[in-house]
Amino acid sequence: MPATSQRLLGLAAMLVTVTIWASLFISLRQASQSVLTSGDIALLRFLPAALLFGWLSRHRVRHIFAMRKRYLFAIAFGAGLPFYLLAATGMQFAPVADGASLIPGILPLFVSAIAWSVYGESLSVGRRLGIGLIVIGIGAFLWHSLFFSPWSVTQGHLILLAASISWAWFTIGVRVTGLNAAEAGAVLAMSAVLLLPVGAMSGLISFNLLQAPFGELGYHVLAQGLGVGIIANYSYAFAIRRLGAEMSAAIGAFTPVVAALIAIPVFSETVSALTVVAMALIVLGAVLASEGIKWRRAQTKSGPQAA
């Protein structure tokens, strides 16, 4: 397929992804106000994806496990259950606009930082300027939460930053391994489902599905299970392979704008002037930091550096 067609397909996939990501933050905010627990939402999110992607990748198990284990770990935990619990916890304390800015919005910063520190990739002047703007935007959020908001909001911001770092490792893991969207989705979703009993036994998560209204369950099955767990996981991994990790992360930075616009009528949230400025800095910085990185593919067990 011509490079232009590949790029257009990647852009279309990211358009779908950004729309669903914006809906994710709306869903997480609604979940924090419902009888459903984080364990319930995680189950609804990851189980359908595990069944679908696991079946689609059933003949590729040997190929998947031939990848270096550190990259499989990055995929499994980077956007799996640990990431979800961080994001869900952070969204209990922070407004939708903040959460949508501090997870996908600053993803290019962490992707670039990992690429530079781990892979020795050089950072162009444009990328450095973009990273600088993202840092200023993050600083504006944290400054406002430290001095003008309750401590709980600051806690939410810090947790969301941790979630974004986690997601950056997932982005890099998908790009470096070269796994296709279904394979990456299978690793991510199946590992999350396997971790759910561990979280329940350790007391970190609980379940309350039977007490939830049927309509609420149906909404989260569609929003989390179908939208985020299946479609967005597939479309984002697809876009990474067509556009690269940095460009995909940069386009994802527009998520806070969409999420904030949805949150205004849905939750009657107000967006302060400082929030608008911080969001604008982060989005602009992400675009400037979107110059592609020539990632090195993970070597398999037959390679000289296999895990």
PDB file of N, CA and C in Angstrom, residues 30-116:
ATOM      1  N   GLN A  30     -18.115   9.472  35.336  1.00  0.00           N
ATOM      2  CA  GLN A  30     -19.426   8.926  35.692  1.00  0.00           C
ATOM      3  C   GLN A  30     -19.285   7.718  36.602  1.00  0.00           C
ATOM      4  N   ALA A  31     -18.273   6.882  36.334  1.00  0.00           N
ATOM      5  CA  ALA A  31     -18.065   5.695  37.161  1.00  0.00           C
ATOM      6  C   ALA A  31     -17.719   6.069  38.589  1.00  0.00           C
ATOM      7  N   SER A  32     -16.980   7.174  38.760  1.00  0.00           N
ATOM      8  CA  SER A  32     -16.601   7.589  40.114  1.00  0.00           C
ATOM      9  C   SER A  32     -17.807   8.049  40.924  1.00  0.00           C
ATOM     10  N   GLN A  33     -18.934   8.296  40.253  1.00  0.00           N
ATOM     11  CA  GLN A  33     -20.143   8.753  40.929  1.00  0.00           C
ATOM     12  C   GLN A  33     -21.228   7.683  40.972  1.00  0.00           C
ATOM     13  N   SER A  34     -20.879   6.434  40.617  1.00  0.00           N
ATOM     14  CA  SER A  34     -21.861   5.366  40.563  1.00  0.00           C
ATOM     15  C   SER A  34     -21.556   4.293  41.603  1.00  0.00           C
ATOM     16  N   VAL A  35     -22.413   3.266  41.652  1.00  0.00           N
ATOM     17  CA  VAL A  35     -22.202   2.165  42.581  1.00  0.00           C
ATOM     18  C   VAL A  35     -21.156   1.184  42.057  1.00  0.00           C
ATOM     19  N   LEU A  36     -20.799   1.302  40.792  1.00  0.00           N
ATOM     20  CA  LEU A  36     -19.790   0.413  40.218  1.00  0.00           C
ATOM     21  C   LEU A  36     -18.410   0.734  40.782  1.00  0.00           C
ATOM     22  N   THR A  37     -17.628  -0.295  41.040  1.00  0.00           N
ATOM     23  CA  THR A  37     -16.278  -0.123  41.553  1.00  0.00           C
ATOM     24  C   THR A  37     -15.277  -0.101  40.398  1.00  0.00           C
ATOM     25  N   SER A  38     -14.020   0.222  40.726  1.00  0.00           N
ATOM     26  CA  SER A  38     -12.961   0.182  39.711  1.00  0.00           C
ATOM     27  C   SER A  38     -12.798  -1.223  39.159  1.00  0.00           C
ATOM     28  N   GLY A  39     -12.983  -2.231  40.004  1.00  0.00           N
ATOM     29  CA  GLY A  39     -12.897  -3.615  39.550  1.00  0.00           C
ATOM     30  C   GLY A  39     -13.993  -3.952  38.570  1.00  0.00           C
ATOM     31  N   ASP A  40     -15.205  -3.441  38.803  1.00  0.00           N
ATOM     32  CA  ASP A  40     -16.319  -3.676  37.883  1.00  0.00           C
ATOM     33  C   ASP A  40     -16.012  -3.091  36.504  1.00  0.00           C
ATOM     34  N   ILE A  41     -15.580  -1.837  36.479  1.00  0.00           N
ATOM     35  CA  ILE A  41     -15.306  -1.171  35.216  1.00  0.00           C
ATOM     36  C   ILE A  41     -14.160  -1.853  34.490  1.00  0.00           C
ATOM     37  N   ALA A  42     -13.134  -2.262  35.248  1.00  0.00           N
ATOM     38  CA  ALA A  42     -11.998  -2.950  34.629  1.00  0.00           C
ATOM     39  C   ALA A  42     -12.434  -4.265  33.995  1.00  0.00           C
ATOM     40  N   LEU A  43     -13.309  -4.989  34.675  1.00  0.00           N
ATOM     41  CA  LEU A  43     -13.805  -6.254  34.131  1.00  0.00           C
ATOM     42  C   LEU A  43     -14.592  -6.019  32.852  1.00  0.00           C
ATOM     43  N   LEU A  44     -15.478  -5.008  32.869  1.00  0.00           N
ATOM     44  CA  LEU A  44     -16.278  -4.684  31.684  1.00  0.00           C
ATOM     45  C   LEU A  44     -15.399  -4.189  30.545  1.00  0.00           C
ATOM     46  N   ARG A  45     -14.298  -3.553  30.891  1.00  0.00           N
ATOM     47  CA  ARG A  45     -13.411  -3.001  29.870  1.00  0.00           C
ATOM     48  C   ARG A  45     -12.530  -4.069  29.225  1.00  0.00           C
ATOM     49  N   PHE A  46     -11.918  -4.914  30.040  1.00  0.00           N
ATOM     50  CA  PHE A  46     -10.876  -5.802  29.520  1.00  0.00           C
ATOM     51  C   PHE A  46     -11.367  -7.178  29.097  1.00  0.00           C
ATOM     52  N   LEU A  47     -12.448  -7.687  29.705  1.00  0.00           N
ATOM     53  CA  LEU A  47     -12.876  -9.045  29.377  1.00  0.00           C
ATOM     54  C   LEU A  47     -13.320  -9.193  27.916  1.00  0.00           C
ATOM     55  N   PRO A  48     -14.181  -8.307  27.379  1.00  0.00           N
ATOM     56  CA  PRO A  48     -14.539  -8.460  25.957  1.00  0.00           C
ATOM     57  C   PRO A  48     -13.326  -8.383  25.032  1.00  0.00           C
ATOM     58  N   ALA A  49     -12.392  -7.466  25.341  1.00  0.00           N
ATOM     59  CA  ALA A  49     -11.196  -7.336  24.507  1.00  0.00           C
ATOM     60  C   ALA A  49     -10.327  -8.580  24.598  1.00  0.00           C
ATOM     61  N   ALA A  50     -10.222  -9.159  25.795  1.00  0.00           N
ATOM     62  CA  ALA A  50      -9.411 -10.368  25.959  1.00  0.00           C
ATOM     63  C   ALA A  50      -9.991 -11.515  25.136  1.00  0.00           C
ATOM     64  N   LEU A  51     -11.313 -11.657  25.140  1.00  0.00           N
ATOM     65  CA  LEU A  51     -11.953 -12.728  24.382  1.00  0.00           C
ATOM     66  C   LEU A  51     -11.766 -12.525  22.876  1.00  0.00           C
ATOM     67  N   LEU A  52     -11.980 -11.296  22.410  1.00  0.00           N
ATOM     68  CA  LEU A  52     -11.888 -11.035  20.975  1.00  0.00           C
ATOM     69  C   LEU A  52     -10.447 -11.112  20.477  1.00  0.00           C
ATOM     70  N   PHE A  53      -9.551 -10.334  21.100  1.00  0.00           N
ATOM     71  CA  PHE A  53      -8.172 -10.296  20.618  1.00  0.00           C
ATOM     72  C   PHE A  53      -7.444 -11.616  20.877  1.00  0.00           C
ATOM     73  N   GLY A  54      -7.816 -12.291  21.967  1.00  0.00           N
ATOM     74  CA  GLY A  54      -7.223 -13.599  22.222  1.00  0.00           C
ATOM     75  C   GLY A  54      -7.581 -14.589  21.132  1.00  0.00           C
ATOM     76  N   TRP A  55      -8.835 -14.557  20.688  1.00  0.00           N
ATOM     77  CA  TRP A  55      -9.268 -15.467  19.617  1.00  0.00           C
ATOM     78  C   TRP A  55      -8.594 -15.099  18.293  1.00  0.00           C
ATOM     79  N   LEU A  56      -8.500 -13.796  17.994  1.00  0.00           N
ATOM     80  CA  LEU A  56      -7.878 -13.363  16.744  1.00  0.00           C
ATOM     81  C   LEU A  56      -6.391 -13.695  16.697  1.00  0.00           C
ATOM     82  N   SER A  57      -5.755 -13.749  17.863  1.00  0.00           N
ATOM     83  CA  SER A  57      -4.305 -13.983  17.926  1.00  0.00           C
ATOM     84  C   SER A  57      -3.960 -15.402  18.340  1.00  0.00           C
ATOM     85  N   ARG A  58      -4.923 -16.311  18.294  1.00  0.00           N
ATOM     86  CA  ARG A  58      -4.699 -17.658  18.822  1.00  0.00           C
ATOM     87  C   ARG A  58      -3.600 -18.408  18.069  1.00  0.00           C
ATOM     88  N   HIS A  59      -3.374 -18.070  16.804  1.00  0.00           N
ATOM     89  CA  HIS A  59      -2.338 -18.754  16.030  1.00  0.00           C
ATOM     90  C   HIS A  59      -1.000 -18.010  16.090  1.00  0.00           C
ATOM     91  N   ARG A  60      -0.946 -16.921  16.857  1.00  0.00           N
ATOM     92  CA  ARG A  60       0.262 -16.093  16.905  1.00  0.00           C
ATOM     93  C   ARG A  60       0.927 -16.118  18.274  1.00  0.00           C
ATOM     94  N   VAL A  61       0.536 -17.066  19.106  1.00  0.00           N
ATOM     95  CA  VAL A  61       1.062 -17.115  20.477  1.00  0.00           C
ATOM     96  C   VAL A  61       2.576 -17.285  20.474  1.00  0.00           C
ATOM     97  N   ARG A  62       3.085 -18.197  19.651  1.00  0.00           N
ATOM     98  CA  ARG A  62       4.530 -18.430  19.603  1.00  0.00           C
ATOM     99  C   ARG A  62       5.274 -17.163  19.159  1.00  0.00           C
ATOM    100  N   HIS A  63       4.704 -16.489  18.165  1.00  0.00           N
ATOM    101  CA  HIS A  63       5.323 -15.258  17.679  1.00  0.00           C
ATOM    102  C   HIS A  63       5.333 -14.180  18.775  1.00  0.00           C
ATOM    103  N   ILE A  64       4.214 -14.038  19.494  1.00  0.00           N
ATOM    104  CA  ILE A  64       4.123 -13.021  20.538  1.00  0.00           C
ATOM    105  C   ILE A  64       5.149 -13.271  21.635  1.00  0.00           C
ATOM    106  N   PHE A  65       5.233 -14.521  22.102  1.00  0.00           N
ATOM    107  CA  PHE A  65       6.140 -14.820  23.204  1.00  0.00           C
ATOM    108  C   PHE A  65       7.596 -14.900  22.765  1.00  0.00           C
ATOM    109  N   ALA A  66       7.833 -14.807  21.454  1.00  0.00           N
ATOM    110  CA  ALA A  66       9.210 -14.736  20.984  1.00  0.00           C
ATOM    111  C   ALA A  66       9.804 -13.342  21.171  1.00  0.00           C
ATOM    112  N   MET A  67       8.962 -12.351  21.461  1.00  0.00           N
ATOM    113  CA  MET A  67       9.434 -10.992  21.680  1.00  0.00           C
ATOM    114  C   MET A  67      10.145 -10.891  23.023  1.00  0.00           C
ATOM    115  N   ARG A  68      11.007  -9.905  23.117  1.00  0.00           N
ATOM    116  CA  ARG A  68      11.708  -9.691  24.380  1.00  0.00           C
ATOM    117  C   ARG A  68      10.694  -9.378  25.469  1.00  0.00           C
ATOM    118  N   LYS A  69      10.877 -10.010  26.600  1.00  0.00           N
ATOM    119  CA  LYS A  69       9.849  -9.960  27.645  1.00  0.00           C
ATOM    120  C   LYS A  69       9.677  -8.559  28.222  1.00  0.00           C
ATOM    121  N   ARG A  70      10.711  -7.751  28.184  1.00  0.00           N
ATOM    122  CA  ARG A  70      10.568  -6.405  28.749  1.00  0.00           C
ATOM    123  C   ARG A  70       9.547  -5.583  27.958  1.00  0.00           C
ATOM    124  N   TYR A  71       9.470  -5.813  26.645  1.00  0.00           N
ATOM    125  CA  TYR A  71       8.528  -5.073  25.818  1.00  0.00           C
ATOM    126  C   TYR A  71       7.111  -5.613  25.994  1.00  0.00           C
ATOM    127  N   LEU A  72       6.990  -6.921  26.152  1.00  0.00           N
ATOM    128  CA  LEU A  72       5.678  -7.491  26.441  1.00  0.00           C
ATOM    129  C   LEU A  72       5.172  -6.990  27.792  1.00  0.00           C
ATOM    130  N   PHE A  73       6.075  -6.872  28.749  1.00  0.00           N
ATOM    131  CA  PHE A  73       5.720  -6.337  30.063  1.00  0.00           C
ATOM    132  C   PHE A  73       5.246  -4.891  29.926  1.00  0.00           C
ATOM    133  N   ALA A  74       5.931  -4.101  29.091  1.00  0.00           N
ATOM    134  CA  ALA A  74       5.542  -2.703  28.894  1.00  0.00           C
ATOM    135  C   ALA A  74       4.146  -2.602  28.303  1.00  0.00           C
ATOM    136  N   ILE A  75       3.821  -3.503  27.358  1.00  0.00           N
ATOM    137  CA  ILE A  75       2.486  -3.500  26.759  1.00  0.00           C
ATOM    138  C   ILE A  75       1.431  -3.945  27.775  1.00  0.00           C
ATOM    139  N   ALA A  76       1.734  -5.038  28.494  1.00  0.00           N
ATOM    140  CA  ALA A  76       0.762  -5.625  29.413  1.00  0.00           C
ATOM    141  C   ALA A  76       0.419  -4.698  30.572  1.00  0.00           C
ATOM    142  N   PHE A  77       1.438  -4.036  31.121  1.00  0.00           N
ATOM    143  CA  PHE A  77       1.205  -3.195  32.297  1.00  0.00           C
ATOM    144  C   PHE A  77       1.045  -1.714  31.938  1.00  0.00           C
ATOM    145  N   GLY A  78       1.623  -1.310  30.803  1.00  0.00           N
ATOM    146  CA  GLY A  78       1.608   0.101  30.460  1.00  0.00           C
ATOM    147  C   GLY A  78       0.223   0.671  30.257  1.00  0.00           C
ATOM    148  N   ALA A  79      -0.669  -0.097  29.606  1.00  0.00           N
ATOM    149  CA  ALA A  79      -2.040   0.365  29.396  1.00  0.00           C
ATOM    150  C   ALA A  79      -3.047  -0.649  29.908  1.00  0.00           C
ATOM    151  N   GLY A  80      -2.595  -1.563  30.748  1.00  0.00           N
ATOM    152  CA  GLY A  80      -3.462  -2.601  31.284  1.00  0.00           C
ATOM    153  C   GLY A  80      -4.089  -2.208  32.612  1.00  0.00           C
ATOM    154  N   LEU A  81      -4.255  -3.196  33.492  1.00  0.00           N
ATOM    155  CA  LEU A  81      -4.946  -2.945  34.759  1.00  0.00           C
ATOM    156  C   LEU A  81      -4.237  -1.902  35.626  1.00  0.00           C
ATOM    157  N   PRO A  82      -2.903  -1.936  35.790  1.00  0.00           N
ATOM    158  CA  PRO A  82      -2.255  -0.894  36.600  1.00  0.00           C
ATOM    159  C   PRO A  82      -2.531   0.513  36.076  1.00  0.00           C
ATOM    160  N   PHE A  83      -2.440   0.674  34.755  1.00  0.00           N
ATOM    161  CA  PHE A  83      -2.744   1.989  34.174  1.00  0.00           C
ATOM    162  C   PHE A  83      -4.181   2.385  34.461  1.00  0.00           C
ATOM    163  N   TYR A  84      -5.100   1.448  34.249  1.00  0.00           N
ATOM    164  CA  TYR A  84      -6.507   1.780  34.449  1.00  0.00           C
ATOM    165  C   TYR A  84      -6.787   2.222  35.886  1.00  0.00           C
ATOM    166  N   LEU A  85      -6.216   1.500  36.851  1.00  0.00           N
ATOM    167  CA  LEU A  85      -6.454   1.859  38.249  1.00  0.00           C
ATOM    168  C   LEU A  85      -5.884   3.233  38.576  1.00  0.00           C
ATOM    169  N   LEU A  86      -4.727   3.560  38.002  1.00  0.00           N
ATOM    170  CA  LEU A  86      -4.160   4.897  38.203  1.00  0.00           C
ATOM    171  C   LEU A  86      -5.082   5.962  37.610  1.00  0.00           C
ATOM    172  N   ALA A  87      -5.533   5.740  36.367  1.00  0.00           N
ATOM    173  CA  ALA A  87      -6.388   6.721  35.708  1.00  0.00           C
ATOM    174  C   ALA A  87      -7.722   6.878  36.439  1.00  0.00           C
ATOM    175  N   ALA A  88      -8.322   5.759  36.839  1.00  0.00           N
ATOM    176  CA  ALA A  88      -9.613   5.811  37.519  1.00  0.00           C
ATOM    177  C   ALA A  88      -9.497   6.519  38.861  1.00  0.00           C
ATOM    178  N   THR A  89      -8.406   6.252  39.587  1.00  0.00           N
ATOM    179  CA  THR A  89      -8.201   6.908  40.884  1.00  0.00           C
ATOM    180  C   THR A  89      -7.968   8.398  40.713  1.00  0.00           C
ATOM    181  N   GLY A  90      -7.142   8.769  39.740  1.00  0.00           N
ATOM    182  CA  GLY A  90      -6.878  10.179  39.502  1.00  0.00           C
ATOM    183  C   GLY A  90      -8.123  10.949  39.114  1.00  0.00           C
ATOM    184  N   MET A  91      -9.000  10.309  38.328  1.00  0.00           N
ATOM    185  CA  MET A  91     -10.205  10.986  37.870  1.00  0.00           C
ATOM    186  C   MET A  91     -11.243  11.153  38.980  1.00  0.00           C
ATOM    187  N   GLN A  92     -11.047  10.508  40.119  1.00  0.00           N
ATOM    188  CA  GLN A  92     -11.931  10.723  41.258  1.00  0.00           C
ATOM    189  C   GLN A  92     -11.687  12.087  41.893  1.00  0.00           C
ATOM    190  N   PHE A  93     -10.495  12.651  41.647  1.00  0.00           N
ATOM    191  CA  PHE A  93     -10.110  13.903  42.299  1.00  0.00           C
ATOM    192  C   PHE A  93      -9.965  15.080  41.350  1.00  0.00           C
ATOM    193  N   ALA A  94      -9.714  14.811  40.080  1.00  0.00           N
ATOM    194  CA  ALA A  94      -9.429  15.892  39.136  1.00  0.00           C
ATOM    195  C   ALA A  94     -10.576  16.082  38.151  1.00  0.00           C
ATOM    196  N   PRO A  95     -10.781  17.300  37.660  1.00  0.00           N
ATOM    197  CA  PRO A  95     -11.806  17.538  36.635  1.00  0.00           C
ATOM    198  C   PRO A  95     -11.468  16.806  35.336  1.00  0.00           C
ATOM    199  N   VAL A  96     -12.476  16.652  34.488  1.00  0.00           N
ATOM    200  CA  VAL A  96     -12.288  15.936  33.229  1.00  0.00           C
ATOM    201  C   VAL A  96     -11.214  16.591  32.368  1.00  0.00           C
ATOM    202  N   ALA A  97     -11.240  17.922  32.248  1.00  0.00           N
ATOM    203  CA  ALA A  97     -10.261  18.619  31.412  1.00  0.00           C
ATOM    204  C   ALA A  97      -8.842  18.362  31.895  1.00  0.00           C
ATOM    205  N   ASP A  98      -8.652  18.329  33.217  1.00  0.00           N
ATOM    206  CA  ASP A  98      -7.322  18.085  33.775  1.00  0.00           C
ATOM    207  C   ASP A  98      -6.860  16.666  33.463  1.00  0.00           C
ATOM    208  N   GLY A  99      -7.766  15.699  33.682  1.00  0.00           N
ATOM    209  CA  GLY A  99      -7.399  14.311  33.432  1.00  0.00           C
ATOM    210  C   GLY A  99      -7.070  14.064  31.978  1.00  0.00           C
ATOM    211  N   ALA A 100      -7.875  14.636  31.081  1.00  0.00           N
ATOM    212  CA  ALA A 100      -7.642  14.447  29.654  1.00  0.00           C
ATOM    213  C   ALA A 100      -6.371  15.155  29.193  1.00  0.00           C
ATOM    214  N   SER A 101      -5.967  16.207  29.891  1.00  0.00           N
ATOM    215  CA  SER A 101      -4.727  16.909  29.539  1.00  0.00           C
ATOM    216  C   SER A 101      -3.500  16.180  30.062  1.00  0.00           C
ATOM    217  N   LEU A 102      -3.597  15.654  31.275  1.00  0.00           N
ATOM    218  CA  LEU A 102      -2.419  15.102  31.938  1.00  0.00           C
ATOM    219  C   LEU A 102      -2.140  13.642  31.591  1.00  0.00           C
ATOM    220  N   ILE A 103      -3.019  12.976  30.837  1.00  0.00           N
ATOM    221  CA  ILE A 103      -2.697  11.600  30.408  1.00  0.00           C
ATOM    222  C   ILE A 103      -2.294  11.597  28.933  1.00  0.00           C
ATOM    223  N   PRO A 104      -3.223  11.720  27.974  1.00  0.00           N
ATOM    224  CA  PRO A 104      -2.763  11.715  26.580  1.00  0.00           C
ATOM    225  C   PRO A 104      -2.053  12.995  26.178  1.00  0.00           C
ATOM    226  N   GLY A 105      -2.384  14.123  26.846  1.00  0.00           N
ATOM    227  CA  GLY A 105      -1.795  15.399  26.457  1.00  0.00           C
ATOM    228  C   GLY A 105      -0.289  15.465  26.628  1.00  0.00           C
ATOM    229  N   ILE A 106       0.222  14.861  27.704  1.00  0.00           N
ATOM    230  CA  ILE A 106       1.666  14.939  27.945  1.00  0.00           C
ATOM    231  C   ILE A 106       2.378  13.647  27.560  1.00  0.00           C
ATOM    232  N   LEU A 107       1.650  12.761  26.882  1.00  0.00           N
ATOM    233  CA  LEU A 107       2.263  11.510  26.443  1.00  0.00           C
ATOM    234  C   LEU A 107       3.507  11.735  25.580  1.00  0.00           C
ATOM    235  N   PRO A 108       3.505  12.713  24.648  1.00  0.00           N
ATOM    236  CA  PRO A 108       4.720  12.925  23.841  1.00  0.00           C
ATOM    237  C   PRO A 108       5.945  13.261  24.675  1.00  0.00           C
ATOM    238  N   LEU A 109       5.747  13.938  25.806  1.00  0.00           N
ATOM    239  CA  LEU A 109       6.876  14.263  26.675  1.00  0.00           C
ATOM    240  C   LEU A 109       7.543  12.998  27.189  1.00  0.00           C
ATOM    241  N   PHE A 110       6.769  12.078  27.713  1.00  0.00           N
ATOM    242  CA  PHE A 110       7.331  10.852  28.274  1.00  0.00           C
ATOM    243  C   PHE A 110       7.854   9.915  27.182  1.00  0.00           C
ATOM    244  N   VAL A 111       7.163   9.873  26.032  1.00  0.00           N
ATOM    245  CA  VAL A 111       7.657   9.049  24.925  1.00  0.00           C
ATOM    246  C   VAL A 111       9.016   9.553  24.459  1.00  0.00           C
ATOM    247  N   SER A 112       9.155  10.875  24.308  1.00  0.00           N
ATOM    248  CA  SER A 112      10.428  11.448  23.886  1.00  0.00           C
ATOM    249  C   SER A 112      11.512  11.232  24.932  1.00  0.00           C
ATOM    250  N   ALA A 113      11.133  11.385  26.209  1.00  0.00           N
ATOM    251  CA  ALA A 113      12.116  11.204  27.273  1.00  0.00           C
ATOM    252  C   ALA A 113      12.646   9.775  27.307  1.00  0.00           C
ATOM    253  N   ILE A 114      11.746   8.798  27.144  1.00  0.00           N
ATOM    254  CA  ILE A 114      12.170   7.401  27.134  1.00  0.00           C
ATOM    255  C   ILE A 114      13.018   7.115  25.902  1.00  0.00           C
ATOM    256  N   ALA A 115      12.595   7.665  24.757  1.00  0.00           N
ATOM    257  CA  ALA A 115      13.355   7.449  23.524  1.00  0.00           C
ATOM    258  C   ALA A 115      14.771   8.017  23.640  1.00  0.00           C
ATOM    259  N   TRP A 116      14.895   9.155  24.281  1.00  0.00           N
ATOM    260  CA  TRP A 116      16.208   9.795  24.435  1.00  0.00           C
ATOM    261  C   TRP A 116      17.077   9.068  25.453  1.00  0.00           C
TER     262      TRP A 116
END
